[in-house]
XYZ file of N, CA and C in Angstrom:
594
model
N 78.718 258.989 -176.566
C 79.480 258.070 -176.212
C 80.497 257.648 -174.934
N 80.532 256.772 -174.312
C 81.612 257.114 -173.460
C 83.094 256.293 -174.704
N 83.661 256.255 -173.435
C 85.065 255.538 -174.692
C 84.743 253.851 -173.974
N 85.269 253.741 -174.819
C 84.871 251.882 -174.808
C 86.239 251.653 -175.649
N 85.903 250.275 -176.333
C 86.549 249.485 -177.736
C 85.919 249.493 -178.749
N 86.956 248.888 -179.603
C 85.586 249.338 -181.362
C 86.505 247.631 -181.810
N 85.363 247.215 -182.451
C 85.585 246.620 -183.464
C 85.188 245.937 -184.525
N 85.586 245.319 -186.045
C 84.564 245.483 -187.045
C 84.969 243.855 -186.718
N 83.292 242.905 -186.537
C 82.136 241.808 -186.587
C 81.584 241.899 -188.002
N 82.061 240.004 -188.453
C 80.855 239.929 -189.702
C 79.146 239.482 -189.173
N 78.443 240.014 -189.359
C 77.093 239.331 -189.370
C 76.923 237.678 -189.316
N 76.753 237.574 -188.484
C 76.414 235.868 -188.821
C 74.923 235.681 -189.314
N 74.632 233.979 -189.435
C 73.671 233.599 -190.493
C 72.491 233.595 -189.467
N 72.641 233.662 -187.168
C 71.950 234.412 -187.514
C 71.074 235.891 -186.876
N 71.887 237.290 -187.413
C 71.647 237.833 -187.368
C 72.653 238.738 -186.672
N 73.068 238.342 -185.515
C 73.048 238.541 -185.180
C 75.347 239.202 -184.553
N 75.697 239.388 -184.618
C 76.786 239.743 -184.298
C 77.838 239.667 -182.663
N 78.627 238.982 -182.968
C 79.504 237.576 -180.785
C 80.517 238.952 -180.817
N 79.935 238.971 -179.570
C 80.605 240.808 -179.097
C 81.346 240.072 -178.067
N 82.409 239.796 -177.534
C 83.304 239.447 -176.248
C 82.063 237.765 -175.736
N 81.887 237.094 -176.764
C 81.272 236.945 -176.277
C 79.442 236.097 -175.353
N 79.166 237.365 -175.911
C 77.282 237.430 -176.277
C 77.452 237.695 -177.485
N 75.266 237.984 -177.748
C 74.938 238.161 -179.458
C 74.010 239.102 -179.265
N 74.849 239.882 -179.968
C 73.605 241.029 -180.188
C 73.322 242.052 -181.984
N 72.035 241.674 -181.735
C 70.999 241.433 -183.309
C 70.933 242.650 -184.143
N 71.211 242.128 -185.535
C 70.977 244.084 -186.398
C 69.984 243.337 -187.399
N 69.315 244.311 -188.408
C 68.313 243.889 -189.146
C 68.954 243.178 -189.919
N 67.803 241.721 -190.285
C 68.650 240.173 -190.911
C 69.170 240.705 -192.156
N 68.249 241.328 -192.596
C 69.048 242.032 -194.671
C 70.896 242.263 -194.341
N 71.732 242.534 -193.619
C 72.700 242.995 -192.597
C 73.988 241.025 -192.664
N 72.773 239.758 -192.608
C 73.551 239.028 -192.078
C 74.974 238.977 -193.623
N 76.129 239.181 -193.028
C 77.818 238.320 -193.876
C 78.387 239.331 -193.795
N 77.764 241.108 -193.615
C 78.079 241.888 -193.707
C 79.156 242.698 -192.664
N 79.606 243.442 -192.726
C 81.479 243.615 -191.856
C 80.786 245.113 -191.471
N 80.452 244.556 -190.415
C 79.960 246.126 -189.119
C 81.109 246.482 -188.189
N 80.748 248.241 -188.322
C 81.554 248.580 -187.223
C 79.965 248.782 -185.482
N 81.442 247.905 -184.851
C 80.407 247.421 -182.886
C 81.745 248.626 -182.266
N 81.360 249.456 -181.642
C 80.941 250.077 -180.315
C 80.768 249.640 -179.140
N 81.386 249.443 -177.823
C 80.616 248.454 -176.845
C 82.195 249.183 -176.027
N 81.083 249.677 -174.394
C 81.103 250.240 -173.212
C 81.264 249.212 -172.204
N 81.367 249.833 -170.933
C 80.906 248.315 -169.867
C 79.815 248.081 -170.407
N 78.121 248.920 -170.426
C 76.647 249.367 -170.241
C 76.160 248.558 -171.523
N 76.929 249.673 -172.727
C 76.447 249.376 -174.009
C 76.907 249.073 -175.436
N 76.563 248.155 -176.229
C 77.016 247.333 -177.976
C 76.433 248.427 -178.976
N 76.159 249.597 -179.706
C 76.311 249.914 -180.737
C 76.359 249.294 -182.438
N 76.055 249.129 -182.497
C 76.121 248.861 -184.383
C 76.175 250.282 -185.110
N 77.255 250.100 -185.939
C 77.497 250.964 -187.433
C 77.806 249.974 -188.240
N 76.261 250.877 -189.737
C 77.565 250.331 -190.503
C 77.581 252.028 -191.691
N 78.746 251.695 -192.249
C 78.444 253.252 -192.995
C 78.414 254.457 -191.897
N 78.993 254.569 -190.837
C 78.589 255.518 -189.585
C 77.885 255.358 -189.685
N 76.599 254.920 -190.043
C 74.812 255.439 -189.718
C 74.589 253.991 -188.424
N 73.996 254.639 -186.747
C 73.835 253.402 -186.238
C 72.462 253.190 -186.110
N 73.237 251.604 -186.642
C 71.976 250.519 -186.940
C 70.890 249.656 -186.009
N 72.089 249.657 -184.503
C 71.696 249.369 -183.813
C 72.015 250.087 -182.640
N 71.451 249.646 -180.891
C 72.044 249.928 -179.164
C 71.549 249.076 -178.769
N 72.071 248.391 -178.300
C 72.243 247.333 -177.150
C 72.711 247.445 -175.637
N 71.865 247.281 -174.234
C 71.688 246.945 -173.414
C 73.240 245.828 -173.316
N 74.428 246.124 -173.192
C 75.578 245.304 -173.190
C 75.457 243.731 -171.591
N 75.045 242.324 -172.483
C 74.462 241.578 -171.265
C 75.132 241.848 -170.330
N 74.934 240.589 -169.596
C 75.932 240.146 -168.092
C 76.795 239.129 -168.086
N 76.191 237.768 -169.574
C 76.242 236.896 -168.931
C 77.171 235.719 -170.793
N 79.323 235.017 -170.600
C 78.454 234.946 -171.837
C 77.107 233.572 -172.682
N 77.601 233.633 -173.821
C 75.961 233.123 -173.810
C 74.355 233.722 -174.319
N 74.477 235.435 -173.134
C 73.036 235.537 -173.677
C 73.334 236.348 -175.210
N 71.477 236.702 -175.586
C 71.974 237.385 -176.606
C 70.383 238.095 -176.411
N 71.010 239.390 -176.941
C 70.151 240.956 -176.881
C 69.443 241.078 -178.750
N 67.849 240.686 -178.923
C 67.489 240.598 -179.794
C 66.273 241.423 -179.866
N 66.723 242.273 -181.915
C 65.504 243.808 -181.114
C 63.912 242.335 -181.984
N 62.879 242.376 -181.411
C 62.072 241.108 -182.798
C 62.455 242.156 -184.504
N 62.704 243.809 -184.210
C 61.811 244.060 -185.933
C 63.485 243.632 -186.712
N 64.083 243.373 -186.376
C 65.357 242.727 -186.704
C 65.778 241.273 -187.933
N 64.326 240.767 -186.753
C 64.144 239.574 -187.567
C 63.540 239.762 -188.549
N 64.032 238.126 -189.670
C 63.025 237.962 -190.777
C 61.860 237.302 -190.107
N 60.884 237.590 -190.984
C 58.919 237.896 -190.714
C 58.878 235.911 -190.447
N 59.852 235.533 -190.688
C 59.956 234.096 -190.591
C 60.288 233.557 -189.197
N 61.399 234.892 -188.680
C 61.692 234.421 -187.273
C 60.470 234.955 -186.457
N 60.120 235.578 -187.022
C 59.421 236.662 -186.141
C 57.907 235.989 -186.005
N 58.030 234.987 -186.005
C 56.758 233.683 -185.760
C 57.171 232.383 -184.956
N 57.604 232.650 -184.467
C 58.502 232.275 -183.665
C 58.679 232.257 -182.588
N 58.896 233.721 -182.012
C 59.337 234.773 -181.933
C 58.693 234.989 -179.846
N 57.564 234.341 -179.953
C 57.732 234.050 -178.621
C 58.138 233.309 -177.881
N 59.057 232.019 -178.870
C 60.134 231.466 -178.036
C 60.820 231.657 -177.749
N 62.043 232.760 -176.453
C 63.218 232.833 -176.287
C 63.592 232.464 -175.719
N 65.050 232.350 -175.648
C 65.480 231.775 -174.079
C 65.817 231.940 -172.442
N 64.986 233.810 -173.238
C 64.536 234.039 -171.470
C 62.739 234.099 -171.957
N 62.225 233.530 -172.566
C 60.894 233.208 -171.172
C 60.820 231.256 -171.414
N 61.530 231.030 -172.295
C 62.052 229.338 -172.381
C 62.103 228.710 -170.220
N 63.044 230.295 -170.143
C 64.094 229.480 -168.785
C 63.194 230.560 -167.496
N 61.531 230.902 -167.779
C 60.730 231.379 -167.125
C 59.886 230.556 -166.871
N 59.696 229.585 -167.982
C 58.486 228.716 -167.590
C 59.156 227.247 -167.029
N 60.160 227.044 -168.255
C 61.016 226.233 -166.550
C 61.210 226.125 -165.529
N 61.033 227.449 -164.321
C 61.267 227.877 -163.429
C 59.882 227.629 -162.944
N 58.854 228.466 -163.277
C 57.456 227.217 -163.192
C 57.344 225.685 -162.723
N 58.070 225.248 -163.132
C 58.079 223.854 -162.945
C 59.168 223.784 -161.722
N 59.873 224.127 -161.625
C 61.028 224.445 -160.757
C 62.804 224.337 -161.095
N 63.465 224.716 -159.591
C 65.103 224.950 -159.944
C 65.952 223.927 -161.795
N 65.594 223.216 -160.453
C 66.646 222.041 -160.987
C 66.294 221.826 -163.082
N 64.997 222.362 -162.960
C 63.911 222.381 -165.233
C 64.964 223.301 -165.395
N 65.082 224.542 -164.774
C 65.356 226.147 -164.594
C 67.088 225.244 -165.953
N 67.935 224.639 -164.392
C 69.202 224.809 -165.091
C 69.482 223.635 -166.405
N 68.613 222.977 -166.051
C 68.424 221.699 -167.181
C 68.247 222.478 -168.707
N 66.971 223.228 -168.612
C 67.067 223.779 -170.014
C 68.163 224.678 -170.248
N 68.526 225.767 -168.678
C 69.735 226.768 -168.970
C 71.300 225.529 -169.660
N 71.914 225.018 -169.660
C 72.157 223.532 -170.221
C 72.130 223.515 -170.976
N 70.917 222.803 -171.953
C 70.675 222.382 -172.729
C 70.916 223.727 -173.885
N 70.141 224.572 -172.811
C 70.828 226.288 -174.267
C 72.242 226.372 -174.814
N 72.104 226.408 -173.744
C 74.602 226.194 -173.094
C 75.037 225.937 -174.066
N 74.620 224.252 -174.208
C 76.208 224.052 -174.984
C 75.308 223.704 -176.721
N 74.909 224.166 -177.428
C 74.306 225.173 -177.906
C 75.517 226.007 -179.396
N 75.699 226.083 -179.744
C 76.161 227.079 -180.257
C 75.331 228.556 -180.020
N 74.283 228.229 -180.669
C 73.038 229.440 -180.520
C 72.000 228.359 -179.359
N 71.569 229.740 -178.902
C 70.384 228.672 -177.700
C 69.594 228.058 -178.569
N 69.256 228.812 -179.741
C 67.550 228.132 -180.419
C 67.036 226.258 -180.490
N 68.918 226.776 -180.692
C 68.797 225.084 -181.540
C 69.139 224.397 -179.650
N 68.767 224.652 -179.059
C 68.378 224.014 -177.335
C 66.362 223.970 -177.742
N 66.285 224.385 -178.620
C 64.797 225.195 -178.826
C 63.713 223.859 -178.074
N 63.614 222.874 -179.528
C 63.622 221.339 -179.616
C 63.526 220.608 -178.399
N 63.893 220.942 -177.327
C 63.799 219.554 -175.987
C 64.108 221.032 -175.416
N 64.197 221.704 -175.002
C 63.831 222.321 -173.670
C 61.641 221.664 -174.012
N 61.095 222.001 -175.371
C 59.587 222.141 -175.735
C 59.196 220.108 -175.569
N 60.533 219.771 -175.460
C 60.468 217.961 -174.825
C 60.036 217.741 -173.526
N 61.488 219.006 -173.060
C 60.912 218.834 -171.567
C 58.728 219.465 -170.778
N 58.517 220.508 -171.492
C 57.912 221.290 -171.020
C 56.199 219.818 -171.369
N 56.717 218.699 -172.262
C 55.723 218.188 -173.324
C 55.494 216.812 -171.953
N 56.653 216.781 -171.500
C 56.770 215.381 -170.569
C 56.121 216.354 -169.207
N 56.617 217.315 -168.868
C 55.717 217.581 -167.291
C 54.067 218.053 -167.830
N 53.531 218.654 -168.895
C 51.929 218.777 -169.123
C 51.600 217.542 -169.241
N 51.809 216.764 -170.373
C 50.704 215.641 -170.896
C 51.683 214.352 -171.070
N 52.883 213.826 -170.599
C 52.982 213.036 -170.280
C 53.321 212.300 -168.891
N 53.934 213.440 -167.875
C 54.305 213.248 -166.474
C 53.774 214.322 -165.253
N 53.992 214.371 -164.089
C 52.530 214.828 -163.077
C 54.554 216.284 -163.453
N 54.562 217.680 -163.223
C 55.206 218.223 -162.990
C 56.031 218.553 -161.727
N 55.863 217.713 -161.327
C 56.636 217.239 -159.958
C 57.425 216.032 -159.780
N 57.287 215.069 -161.148
C 58.003 214.282 -161.300
C 59.015 214.203 -162.497
N 58.939 215.820 -163.297
C 60.270 215.985 -164.268
C 61.144 216.830 -163.654
N 61.252 217.947 -162.449
C 61.908 218.107 -161.544
C 62.392 217.537 -160.806
N 61.878 216.547 -160.048
C 62.211 215.466 -159.687
C 64.076 214.590 -160.803
N 63.272 214.558 -162.224
C 64.313 213.647 -162.855
C 65.419 214.686 -162.861
N 65.074 215.967 -162.996
C 65.717 216.997 -163.877
C 66.762 217.723 -162.640
N 66.499 217.095 -160.734
C 67.750 216.937 -159.757
C 68.731 216.023 -160.020
N 67.772 214.664 -160.831
C 68.813 213.688 -160.852
C 69.645 214.118 -161.407
N 69.067 214.633 -163.062
C 70.110 214.462 -163.679
C 71.369 215.474 -163.798
N 70.954 216.416 -162.727
C 71.717 217.369 -162.146
C 73.060 216.721 -161.526
N 72.502 215.434 -160.413
C 73.194 215.532 -159.897
C 74.003 214.050 -160.104
N 73.605 213.296 -161.509
C 74.564 212.530 -162.105
C 75.223 213.040 -162.406
N 74.859 214.366 -163.408
C 76.398 215.420 -164.375
C 75.697 214.954 -165.926
N 74.336 214.980 -166.190
C 74.049 215.191 -167.437
C 72.560 215.881 -167.362
N 72.507 216.846 -167.084
C 71.872 217.607 -167.139
C 70.859 218.305 -168.743
N 70.748 216.283 -169.859
C 70.198 216.605 -171.023
C 68.969 216.081 -170.554
N 67.840 215.995 -172.088
C 67.159 215.419 -172.301
C 67.005 214.312 -172.618
N 67.427 213.958 -172.833
C 67.515 212.428 -172.303
C 67.952 211.781 -171.817
N 68.555 212.396 -170.625
C 68.531 211.793 -169.703
C 67.765 211.731 -168.888
N 66.657 213.106 -168.697
C 65.254 212.827 -168.361
C 64.579 211.680 -168.570
N 64.108 212.142 -169.353
C 63.322 210.940 -169.751
C 63.600 210.087 -169.859
N 64.668 208.825 -169.809
C 65.562 207.220 -169.874
C 65.290 207.482 -168.081
N 65.611 208.731 -166.856
C 65.130 208.936 -165.449
C 63.468 208.355 -165.137
N 62.841 209.441 -166.225
C 61.227 208.828 -165.781
C 60.988 207.694 -166.401
N 60.835 207.316 -167.561
C 60.635 205.502 -168.530
C 61.200 204.840 -166.832
N 62.383 204.734 -167.067
C 62.724 203.648 -165.515
C 61.894 203.526 -163.983
N 61.663 205.606 -163.960
C 61.659 205.508 -162.311
C 62.279 205.819 -161.374
N 63.566 206.362 -161.677
C 64.507 207.106 -160.720
C 64.083 207.789 -160.048
N 63.653 208.866 -160.681
C 62.589 210.402 -160.071
C 62.376 209.805 -158.939
N 61.610 208.521 -158.392
C 60.851 208.337 -157.041
C 61.889 208.055 -156.586
N 63.241 207.577 -156.900
C 64.144 206.700 -155.363
C 64.963 208.199 -155.292
N 65.236 208.278 -153.366
C 65.830 209.308 -153.197
C 67.246 209.286 -153.951
N 67.551 210.989 -153.278
C 69.700 210.183 -154.065
C 70.290 211.060 -152.473
N 70.647 209.652 -152.574
C 71.726 209.527 -151.475
C 72.948 211.337 -151.912
N 73.474 211.410 -150.950
C 75.156 212.947 -150.970
C 75.773 211.889 -152.009
N 76.395 211.947 -152.816
C 77.902 211.052 -153.505
C 79.535 210.821 -151.963
N 79.286 209.634 -152.132
C 80.559 209.160 -151.163
C 82.013 210.188 -151.993
N 82.568 210.952 -150.570
C 83.978 210.951 -151.104
C 84.569 209.654 -151.887
N 85.913 210.477 -152.412
C 86.849 208.763 -153.084
C 87.650 207.904 -152.263
N 87.365 207.180 -152.277
C 87.748 206.295 -150.791
C 89.972 206.782 -150.708
N 89.470 206.831 -149.397
C 91.311 207.216 -149.005
C 92.472 205.992 -150.020
N 93.071 206.580 -151.203
C 94.074 206.098 -151.333
C 95.317 205.276 -150.459
N 96.358 204.834 -150.172
C 96.351 203.695 -148.918
C 97.871 202.474 -150.477
N 99.084 203.816 -149.846
C 99.634 203.139 -150.714
C 100.789 203.273 -150.012
N 102.476 202.730 -149.844
C 104.001 203.024 -149.691
C 104.051 204.045 -149.669
N 104.530 204.671 -151.037
C 104.796 204.982 -152.330
C 103.898 207.002 -151.202
N 102.291 206.564 -150.626
C 101.928 208.005 -150.883
C 102.396 208.381 -149.089
N 102.775 209.232 -149.355
C 102.334 210.446 -147.950
C 101.908 211.244 -147.519
N 101.368 211.869 -148.194
C 100.290 212.357 -146.885
C 100.058 214.067 -147.292
N 99.213 214.738 -146.266
C 99.205 215.745 -145.893
C 100.439 215.897 -144.472
N 99.695 215.189 -144.088
C 100.838 215.691 -142.719
C 101.495 215.389 -143.050
N 102.359 213.997 -143.897
C 103.860 214.544 -143.937
C 104.759 215.351 -144.322
N 103.985 216.184 -145.026
C 104.624 218.018 -146.128
C 104.262 218.750 -145.009
N 103.158 219.129 -143.902
C 103.138 219.730 -142.490
C 104.207 219.730 -141.760
N 104.733 218.536 -141.695
C 105.349 217.839 -140.136
C 107.191 218.503 -141.027
N 107.862 218.196 -143.120
C 108.649 218.740 -143.657
C 108.382 219.452 -143.313
N 107.215 221.171 -143.928
C 108.066 222.462 -143.900
C 108.031 223.065 -142.620
N 107.161 221.918 -141.099
C 107.380 222.695 -139.720
C 109.389 222.083 -139.859
N 110.052 221.213 -140.480
C 111.253 221.109 -140.049
C 111.642 222.326 -141.156
N 111.615 222.317 -141.810
C 111.915 223.428 -142.405
C 113.238 225.078 -141.809
N 111.311 225.532 -141.543
C 111.291 226.364 -140.816
C 112.510 226.347 -139.393
N 113.134 224.966 -139.122
C 113.472 225.656 -137.840
C 115.054 225.585 -138.092
N 115.095 225.196 -139.160
C 117.003 224.944 -139.292
C 117.342 226.209 -139.344
N 118.234 226.376 -139.372
C 119.389 227.623 -138.477
C 120.143 227.692 -139.745
N 120.597 228.768 -139.890
C 122.189 229.025 -140.896
C 123.034 229.169 -140.492
């Protein structure tokens, strides 16, 4: 292995170790143990008593997970069909705004899995209650109002706001006050200083 960094890290309750704000799985029976973790720019390797028990490709973004199916307890293996990657791929079939909302929901949780129910709720809205086009429009509006949350999407749909055209937000109104000089004042002041000779 090429030169890199090493840490001793505790296995979290979700059978992952956290390395530089990303998460890497180990066999679930090691929860709570302190393991040796070595990582380079491209690889994360995890050791128990000198024996390598896991090797992962290094995550590219904060909050990402690398999970090996065999590391999961049997109860989690049964639910393994739902992963952040699968959820985002499914959300993308509805539209890019839906994908952003689902990604935000998962990113706001300590573990992405904690946001799965809300993401599945959005899928149910698109498949059982409203059309995918309406859900995508609602997600677009939720992003525009800076509230990309499940409850916002539901509220937008219930109130029919997904059918209302989005208008670009106006900039803040100019502030006029005698003590506010504005950018031009400082440009003139800088020019005057350049012309001063000693």
